XYZ file of N, CA and C in Angstrom:
591
model
N 265.958 -54.455 146.128
C 265.962 -52.994 144.099
C 266.164 -52.310 144.552
N 267.104 -51.101 143.850
C 267.004 -49.888 143.883
C 266.267 -49.061 143.337
N 265.734 -48.028 143.917
C 264.650 -47.131 142.910
C 264.972 -47.195 141.759
N 266.126 -46.953 140.537
C 265.875 -47.122 139.174
C 265.656 -48.595 138.930
N 265.770 -49.224 139.032
C 265.526 -50.800 139.039
C 264.109 -51.068 139.964
N 263.160 -50.564 140.608
C 261.646 -50.381 140.561
C 261.177 -49.580 139.103
N 261.637 -48.343 138.879
C 261.667 -47.618 137.958
C 261.468 -48.469 136.070
N 263.034 -49.432 136.613
C 262.868 -49.667 135.324
C 261.936 -51.013 134.593
N 261.327 -51.573 135.882
C 260.308 -52.644 136.336
C 258.599 -52.024 135.553
N 259.451 -50.173 135.534
C 257.746 -50.212 134.596
C 257.211 -49.998 133.291
N 258.530 -50.202 132.716
C 259.097 -49.542 131.481
C 258.529 -50.250 130.582
N 257.979 -50.798 129.407
C 257.766 -51.505 128.591
C 257.895 -51.543 127.306
N 258.707 -52.172 125.735
C 259.784 -51.400 124.786
C 258.758 -51.329 124.308
N 259.160 -50.590 123.065
C 257.444 -50.149 122.489
C 257.174 -49.171 122.516
N 257.486 -48.556 124.798
C 257.215 -47.366 124.826
C 256.956 -45.917 124.199
N 256.684 -44.865 124.387
C 257.465 -43.463 125.125
C 256.314 -42.812 125.774
N 257.576 -42.183 126.450
C 256.339 -41.986 127.805
C 258.079 -39.975 127.823
N 256.752 -39.160 128.756
C 257.469 -37.797 128.691
C 257.926 -37.636 130.383
N 258.702 -37.087 130.614
C 260.031 -36.697 131.846
C 258.068 -37.142 132.960
N 256.791 -36.831 132.195
C 255.714 -36.025 133.747
C 255.255 -37.697 134.408
N 255.427 -38.245 133.615
C 254.915 -39.758 133.627
C 255.640 -40.400 134.668
N 257.364 -40.044 134.272
C 257.531 -41.261 134.902
C 258.191 -40.256 136.442
N 258.426 -38.951 136.382
C 258.150 -38.271 137.801
C 256.977 -38.942 138.451
N 256.406 -39.701 137.962
C 255.245 -40.811 139.346
C 255.868 -41.503 139.561
N 257.006 -41.879 139.001
C 257.464 -43.296 139.444
C 258.780 -43.368 139.810
N 259.406 -42.414 140.318
C 261.286 -41.810 140.474
C 261.472 -40.203 141.650
N 261.987 -40.806 142.589
C 261.737 -39.003 143.101
C 263.282 -38.261 142.241
N 264.190 -39.742 141.756
C 264.824 -38.789 141.332
C 264.943 -38.518 140.136
N 264.286 -37.648 139.514
C 263.499 -38.758 137.862
C 264.837 -38.051 137.095
N 265.750 -36.890 136.749
C 266.223 -36.523 136.164
C 267.449 -36.841 135.887
N 268.010 -38.116 137.033
C 269.416 -38.467 137.301
C 269.160 -39.945 137.059
N 267.417 -40.256 137.194
C 267.193 -41.932 136.592
C 267.020 -41.789 134.970
N 266.366 -41.023 134.454
C 266.808 -40.463 133.246
C 267.776 -40.785 132.481
N 268.577 -39.978 132.761
C 270.357 -39.706 132.917
C 270.865 -41.517 132.805
N 270.870 -41.565 133.410
C 270.839 -43.694 133.226
C 270.418 -44.201 132.242
N 269.363 -43.612 132.530
C 268.390 -44.955 131.256
C 269.253 -44.237 130.293
N 269.172 -43.392 129.557
C 269.830 -42.742 128.327
C 271.305 -43.539 128.299
N 271.732 -43.425 129.787
C 273.369 -43.375 128.856
C 273.815 -45.376 128.932
N 272.743 -45.722 129.740
C 272.782 -47.344 129.207
C 271.993 -47.176 128.376
N 270.805 -47.083 127.403
C 270.604 -47.229 126.252
C 269.196 -47.798 126.290
N 268.653 -48.286 127.302
C 267.813 -48.359 127.527
C 266.490 -47.896 127.035
N 266.625 -46.255 127.238
C 265.717 -44.997 127.279
C 266.593 -44.232 125.535
N 265.306 -43.760 124.676
C 266.352 -43.006 123.801
C 266.145 -41.389 124.373
N 266.360 -40.635 123.863
C 265.104 -39.411 124.060
C 265.471 -39.054 122.964
N 264.388 -38.687 122.727
C 263.188 -38.104 121.358
C 263.028 -36.243 121.053
N 263.417 -36.104 122.465
C 262.849 -34.233 122.812
C 262.819 -33.809 123.617
N 263.162 -32.691 123.949
C 263.117 -31.793 125.479
C 261.497 -32.874 126.038
N 262.020 -33.771 127.452
C 261.003 -34.205 127.834
C 260.108 -35.172 127.007
N 260.416 -35.671 126.839
C 260.374 -37.312 125.366
C 260.716 -38.909 125.428
N 260.737 -39.770 126.012
C 261.877 -40.532 126.049
C 261.383 -41.736 125.019
N 262.097 -42.770 124.886
C 261.205 -44.067 124.472
C 262.202 -45.485 124.977
N 261.798 -45.919 124.830
C 262.521 -47.490 125.196
C 261.479 -48.566 123.544
N 263.312 -48.639 123.018
C 263.439 -49.254 122.307
C 262.462 -50.529 122.352
N 262.317 -51.395 121.334
C 262.136 -52.656 121.021
C 262.589 -53.414 120.868
N 263.213 -54.508 121.224
C 264.354 -55.643 120.933
C 263.669 -56.050 119.288
N 264.328 -56.905 118.142
C 263.857 -57.203 117.506
C 265.226 -57.886 116.606
N 264.693 -58.672 116.368
C 265.492 -59.513 115.042
C 266.746 -58.840 114.925
N 266.622 -57.780 114.779
C 267.839 -56.420 113.615
C 267.729 -55.824 113.917
N 267.901 -56.166 115.583
C 268.348 -54.993 116.703
C 267.421 -53.183 117.238
N 267.728 -52.836 117.708
C 265.985 -51.971 118.463
C 265.450 -51.238 117.410
N 264.144 -52.238 117.664
C 262.915 -51.227 117.051
C 262.470 -49.986 117.649
N 262.427 -48.822 116.599
C 261.528 -47.253 117.945
C 260.310 -47.140 117.888
N 260.232 -47.005 119.544
C 258.465 -46.583 119.317
C 257.681 -46.251 117.967
N 256.878 -46.618 117.722
C 255.781 -46.094 116.737
C 255.783 -44.653 117.098
N 255.589 -44.275 115.723
C 254.746 -43.013 115.663
C 253.586 -42.578 116.506
N 252.851 -43.476 116.527
C 251.382 -43.189 117.402
C 251.181 -42.764 118.899
N 252.718 -43.863 118.719
C 253.088 -43.921 120.242
C 254.038 -42.519 120.945
N 255.364 -42.785 120.021
C 255.299 -41.164 120.030
C 254.795 -39.793 120.014
N 253.997 -39.826 118.950
C 253.137 -38.210 118.695
C 252.168 -38.784 119.994
N 251.614 -39.895 120.364
C 250.210 -40.311 121.382
C 251.108 -39.412 123.021
N 252.154 -39.893 123.675
C 253.324 -38.892 124.363
C 252.997 -37.289 123.841
N 253.371 -37.405 123.120
C 253.934 -36.280 123.422
C 252.796 -35.491 123.476
N 251.591 -35.535 122.534
C 250.868 -34.772 123.007
C 249.499 -35.047 124.046
N 249.559 -36.151 125.340
C 249.070 -36.168 126.274
C 248.798 -36.951 126.420
N 248.374 -37.382 124.686
C 246.811 -38.406 124.384
C 246.112 -37.569 123.959
N 246.379 -36.680 123.745
C 244.794 -36.471 122.735
C 244.234 -36.462 121.695
N 243.694 -36.505 121.457
C 243.264 -37.089 120.407
C 243.819 -36.842 118.953
N 243.701 -37.433 118.196
C 245.179 -36.928 116.817
C 244.731 -37.968 115.755
N 245.177 -37.644 114.852
C 245.283 -37.910 112.888
C 246.355 -38.089 113.001
N 247.192 -39.768 112.611
C 248.324 -39.108 111.536
C 248.149 -39.714 110.069
N 248.492 -38.518 109.131
C 248.127 -38.712 107.544
C 249.171 -38.242 107.640
N 250.056 -38.428 105.625
C 250.626 -38.583 105.117
C 250.233 -38.257 103.714
N 250.893 -37.438 102.878
C 250.274 -36.739 101.356
C 250.932 -38.303 100.736
N 251.637 -39.622 100.931
C 251.477 -41.048 100.595
C 250.288 -41.060 99.966
N 249.518 -41.211 101.488
C 248.696 -41.951 101.665
C 247.371 -41.638 99.935
N 247.514 -39.981 100.038
C 246.999 -39.856 98.218
C 247.325 -41.321 96.954
N 248.162 -41.391 97.736
C 249.747 -42.280 96.071
C 247.435 -43.564 96.432
N 247.576 -43.490 96.602
C 246.077 -45.314 96.895
C 244.991 -44.981 96.515
N 244.647 -43.582 95.981
C 243.254 -42.592 95.870
C 243.414 -43.107 94.032
N 244.376 -43.068 93.537
C 244.263 -43.305 91.822
C 244.536 -42.421 90.813
N 244.909 -41.567 91.590
C 244.698 -40.153 91.368
C 245.903 -39.172 90.293
N 246.895 -40.052 90.735
C 248.003 -39.152 89.767
C 249.164 -38.716 90.525
N 248.980 -39.311 91.503
C 250.027 -39.004 93.138
C 250.477 -39.889 92.596
N 252.442 -39.652 93.067
C 253.027 -40.806 92.881
C 254.665 -40.613 94.164
N 254.660 -38.985 94.051
C 255.284 -38.640 94.892
C 255.745 -39.459 95.788
N 256.487 -39.312 96.699
C 257.098 -39.833 98.173
C 257.047 -38.837 98.952
N 257.398 -39.136 99.692
C 257.495 -37.452 101.240
C 257.764 -38.496 102.173
N 258.688 -37.589 103.448
C 259.220 -37.523 104.440
C 258.104 -37.059 105.265
N 257.295 -36.884 105.315
C 256.694 -36.286 106.021
C 255.572 -36.801 106.951
N 255.556 -36.582 108.324
C 253.947 -37.669 108.819
C 253.271 -35.927 108.735
N 251.763 -35.678 108.446
C 250.831 -35.321 109.410
C 250.021 -35.704 110.725
N 250.565 -34.791 111.508
C 249.518 -35.496 112.023
C 248.489 -34.033 113.077
N 246.811 -34.456 112.584
C 245.913 -33.606 112.514
C 245.673 -33.666 114.055
N 245.513 -32.774 115.154
C 245.262 -32.760 116.581
C 244.338 -31.307 116.436
N 243.898 -31.182 118.013
C 243.284 -29.279 118.605
C 243.980 -28.677 119.096
N 245.505 -29.101 119.746
C 246.293 -28.063 120.327
C 247.578 -28.342 119.551
N 248.614 -28.795 119.105
C 249.849 -27.639 118.496
C 250.520 -27.981 117.203
N 250.817 -26.159 116.835
C 250.889 -26.871 115.474
C 251.901 -25.880 114.802
N 253.046 -26.784 113.330
C 254.108 -26.387 113.650
C 254.944 -27.767 113.595
N 256.132 -27.874 113.031
C 257.759 -28.633 112.838
C 258.130 -29.188 113.869
N 257.705 -30.568 114.309
C 257.856 -30.243 115.309
C 259.176 -32.253 115.004
N 260.121 -32.354 115.656
C 261.995 -33.002 115.707
C 261.268 -34.438 116.764
N 261.365 -35.190 116.195
C 260.746 -36.211 117.990
C 261.640 -37.340 116.962
N 262.672 -37.324 117.868
C 263.676 -38.296 117.073
C 264.266 -37.907 115.980
N 264.397 -38.841 115.398
C 264.817 -39.081 114.204
C 264.089 -38.660 112.929
N 262.740 -38.311 113.256
C 261.610 -37.989 112.933
C 260.356 -36.660 113.033
N 259.999 -36.151 111.758
C 259.599 -35.519 111.167
C 258.574 -35.256 111.206
N 257.376 -34.244 112.256
C 256.385 -34.121 112.079
C 255.881 -32.778 112.210
N 255.009 -32.712 111.193
C 253.994 -31.191 110.929
C 252.983 -31.295 111.586
N 252.887 -30.522 112.994
C 251.263 -30.142 113.260
C 250.542 -29.482 113.099
N 249.261 -29.722 112.842
C 248.033 -29.011 112.441
C 247.035 -28.950 113.166
N 246.623 -28.482 113.580
C 245.673 -27.801 114.658
C 244.309 -27.704 113.534
N 243.567 -28.473 113.605
C 242.091 -28.786 112.592
C 240.726 -29.299 114.133
N 240.054 -28.413 113.673
C 238.399 -28.364 114.146
C 237.711 -29.848 114.885
N 237.973 -30.256 114.033
C 237.309 -31.439 113.903
C 238.298 -32.202 112.677
N 238.842 -34.018 112.598
C 239.163 -34.779 111.718
C 238.264 -36.194 112.278
N 238.953 -37.076 111.243
C 238.419 -38.277 111.666
C 239.436 -39.157 112.904
N 238.503 -40.191 112.428
C 239.737 -41.009 113.868
C 239.743 -42.371 112.769
N 240.090 -42.422 111.451
C 240.491 -43.151 111.328
C 240.584 -42.417 109.685
N 242.237 -42.725 108.537
C 242.089 -42.170 107.142
C 240.498 -43.266 106.302
N 239.908 -41.490 105.898
C 239.546 -43.161 104.993
C 239.471 -42.579 103.596
N 238.372 -43.027 102.529
C 238.767 -42.873 101.270
C 238.082 -40.964 100.976
N 236.875 -40.923 101.348
C 236.338 -39.308 101.456
C 237.581 -38.748 101.956
N 237.903 -38.559 103.391
C 238.312 -37.761 103.831
C 239.604 -37.325 102.480
N 240.275 -38.664 102.865
C 241.564 -38.750 102.168
C 240.985 -37.497 100.457
N 239.930 -37.706 99.636
C 239.730 -36.578 98.488
C 240.147 -35.875 99.432
N 239.342 -35.015 100.103
C 238.446 -33.586 100.588
C 240.212 -33.088 101.147
N 241.226 -34.167 102.276
C 242.325 -33.811 102.066
C 243.242 -32.711 101.600
N 243.225 -34.503 100.123
C 244.269 -33.294 99.212
C 244.236 -32.328 98.372
N 242.732 -32.426 98.023
C 241.741 -31.005 97.665
C 242.788 -29.949 98.925
N 242.429 -30.322 99.793
C 242.530 -29.552 101.174
C 244.134 -28.283 100.488
N 244.737 -29.929 100.475
C 245.911 -29.419 100.593
C 247.608 -29.192 98.543
N 246.240 -29.239 97.419
C 247.244 -29.506 96.709
C 247.576 -28.769 96.295
N 247.878 -27.428 96.675
C 248.940 -26.579 96.625
C 250.605 -26.822 96.977
N 250.125 -27.734 97.703
C 252.019 -28.134 99.039
C 251.924 -29.130 98.177
N 251.178 -29.387 96.534
C 252.141 -31.442 95.999
C 252.316 -31.533 95.370
N 253.670 -32.504 95.086
C 254.573 -31.427 93.572
C 254.308 -32.150 91.549
N 253.124 -32.277 92.389
C 252.437 -33.205 91.251
C 251.605 -31.211 90.368
N 251.567 -32.668 88.840
C 250.447 -31.132 88.046
C 249.347 -30.672 89.142
N 249.182 -30.027 89.488
C 248.051 -29.857 90.450
C 246.496 -29.780 89.001
N 246.464 -29.458 88.180
C 245.614 -29.323 87.328
C 244.936 -30.582 87.034
N 245.672 -31.325 86.557
C 246.451 -33.061 86.303
C 245.240 -34.139 87.647
N 245.650 -33.366 88.809
C 245.109 -34.201 89.941
C 244.515 -33.957 90.503
N 243.966 -32.460 90.346
C 241.978 -31.674 90.194
C 241.415 -33.078 89.048
N 241.797 -33.122 88.124
C 241.099 -33.535 86.913
C 240.825 -34.911 87.772
N 241.372 -35.373 88.094
C 241.592 -37.190 87.940
C 240.317 -36.680 89.445
N 240.407 -36.275 89.864
C 240.145 -36.541 91.767
C 238.068 -36.179 91.296
N 238.249 -35.688 90.063
C 236.732 -35.657 89.088
C 236.168 -37.083 88.921
N 237.391 -37.738 88.532
C 236.740 -38.499 88.267
C 236.802 -39.676 89.255
N 237.906 -39.101 90.331
C 237.685 -40.384 91.412
C 236.022 -40.153 92.323
N 235.582 -38.481 92.197
C 234.418 -38.176 92.938
C 232.997 -38.589 92.308
N 233.404 -39.372 91.044
C 231.696 -40.161 90.390
C 231.443 -41.451 90.843
N 233.082 -42.106 91.565
C 232.139 -43.396 91.381
C 233.059 -43.421 93.394
N 232.285 -42.705 93.398
C 232.463 -42.397 95.377
C 230.848 -42.303 95.912
N 230.963 -42.614 97.307
C 230.007 -43.021 97.558
C 229.431 -41.210 97.611
N 228.205 -40.645 97.308
C 228.432 -39.218 97.385
C 227.675 -38.884 99.307
N 227.285 -39.794 99.286
C 226.664 -38.811 101.001
C 228.273 -39.324 101.287
N 228.880 -40.353 101.397
C 229.948 -39.899 102.415
C 230.667 -38.568 101.894
N 230.848 -38.766 100.804
C 231.773 -37.722 100.503
C 231.546 -36.171 100.760
N 229.886 -35.985 101.230
C 229.069 -34.909 101.324
C 229.134 -35.034 102.414
N 229.728 -35.993 103.469
C 229.542 -35.723 104.503
C 231.215 -34.766 105.116
N 231.890 -36.287 104.176
C 233.800 -35.671 104.579
C 233.878 -34.271 103.705
N 233.211 -33.706 102.575
C 233.726 -31.581 102.290
C 232.317 -31.063 103.208
N 231.590 -31.785 103.786
C 230.785 -30.546 105.065
C 231.526 -30.698 106.628
N 232.637 -31.431 107.003
C 233.485 -31.451 108.021
C 234.614 -31.147 107.823
N 235.265 -31.526 106.872
C 237.169 -31.098 106.785
C 237.337 -30.700 105.725
N 236.333 -29.495 104.841
C 236.630 -28.970 103.967
C 236.982 -27.863 104.612
N 238.162 -27.203 103.798
C 237.766 -25.703 103.660
C 237.771 -24.131 103.022
N 236.968 -23.905 102.246
C 235.625 -23.304 101.763
C 236.733 -23.428 100.274
N 237.662 -23.421 99.885
C 238.242 -23.612 98.977
C 237.787 -25.028 97.788
N 238.092 -25.773 98.952
C 237.376 -27.413 98.862
C 236.598 -27.299 98.719
N 234.997 -26.483 99.967
C 233.807 -27.001 99.585
C 233.207 -26.681 98.493
N 234.114 -25.738 97.587
C 233.067 -24.889 96.468
C 233.467 -25.501 95.612
N 234.986 -26.283 94.971
C 234.768 -27.752 94.519
C 234.235 -28.403 94.359
N 234.392 -29.456 95.095
C 232.971 -30.648 95.823
C 231.832 -30.521 94.868
N 231.577 -29.322 95.383
C 230.117 -28.650 94.792
C 229.828 -28.803 93.182
N 230.746 -28.466 93.139
C 230.705 -28.385 91.446
C 230.808 -29.702 90.649
N 231.936 -29.736 90.859
C 231.850 -32.348 90.902
C 230.628 -32.302 90.953
N 229.917 -32.392 92.530
C 229.292 -33.163 92.122
C 227.501 -32.258 91.978
N 227.900 -31.409 92.184
C 226.860 -30.574 91.057
C 226.400 -31.340 89.568
N 227.380 -31.150 89.140
C 228.179 -31.452 87.678
C 227.438 -33.221 87.479
N 228.327 -33.805 88.042
C 227.467 -34.717 88.129
C 226.390 -35.718 88.209
N 225.758 -34.574 89.260
C 224.672 -35.244 89.660
C 223.720 -35.004 88.249
N 224.660 -33.466 87.700
C 222.502 -32.793 86.239
C 223.022 -34.247 85.115
N 224.369 -35.227 84.789
C 225.013 -35.375 84.181
C 224.136 -36.685 84.195
N 223.956 -37.973 85.904
C 223.255 -38.466 86.287
C 221.904 -38.815 85.334
N 221.063 -36.972 86.073
C 219.915 -36.921 86.025
C 219.211 -36.846 84.536
């Protein structure tokens, strides 16, 4: 068995790899990478980042965003989000965006990984997964970047906040809201409590 064959045996379809990961299993990593890319087994996503497409009935499928971002960030904690997720809140956002936001602890900026664009944002804290409360807070944090009419969206967020678990929403605001967002929800929740009293 050649050294290239031995390396191929370690690769799994649907996974993403850094050059450094593969260097553990190959003494000629650059030559082997070149051969694997030329043969089509690996696809180069960016400098030092590769993916092994998974074969499906419809042809090769790229590695998942989670796989690619995990390899890019060397498996540091991160959260994949998208402004498209706001559409599930029922607050009047209907635009579709082709950008995936990656909340993480160490990279900031726009990165093209393969044919996908990712907006990396350094945040001190973010949840393990997207929750309705986090999305409401995140939407208000980023309302200036949305295509919809800001005032209309904020009005609907106020209505949605009234039917949300207040304790969880307050916690999400405290943990993930910027100053403007904290003030916004403080007013909304206080008015709502006065109304309920």
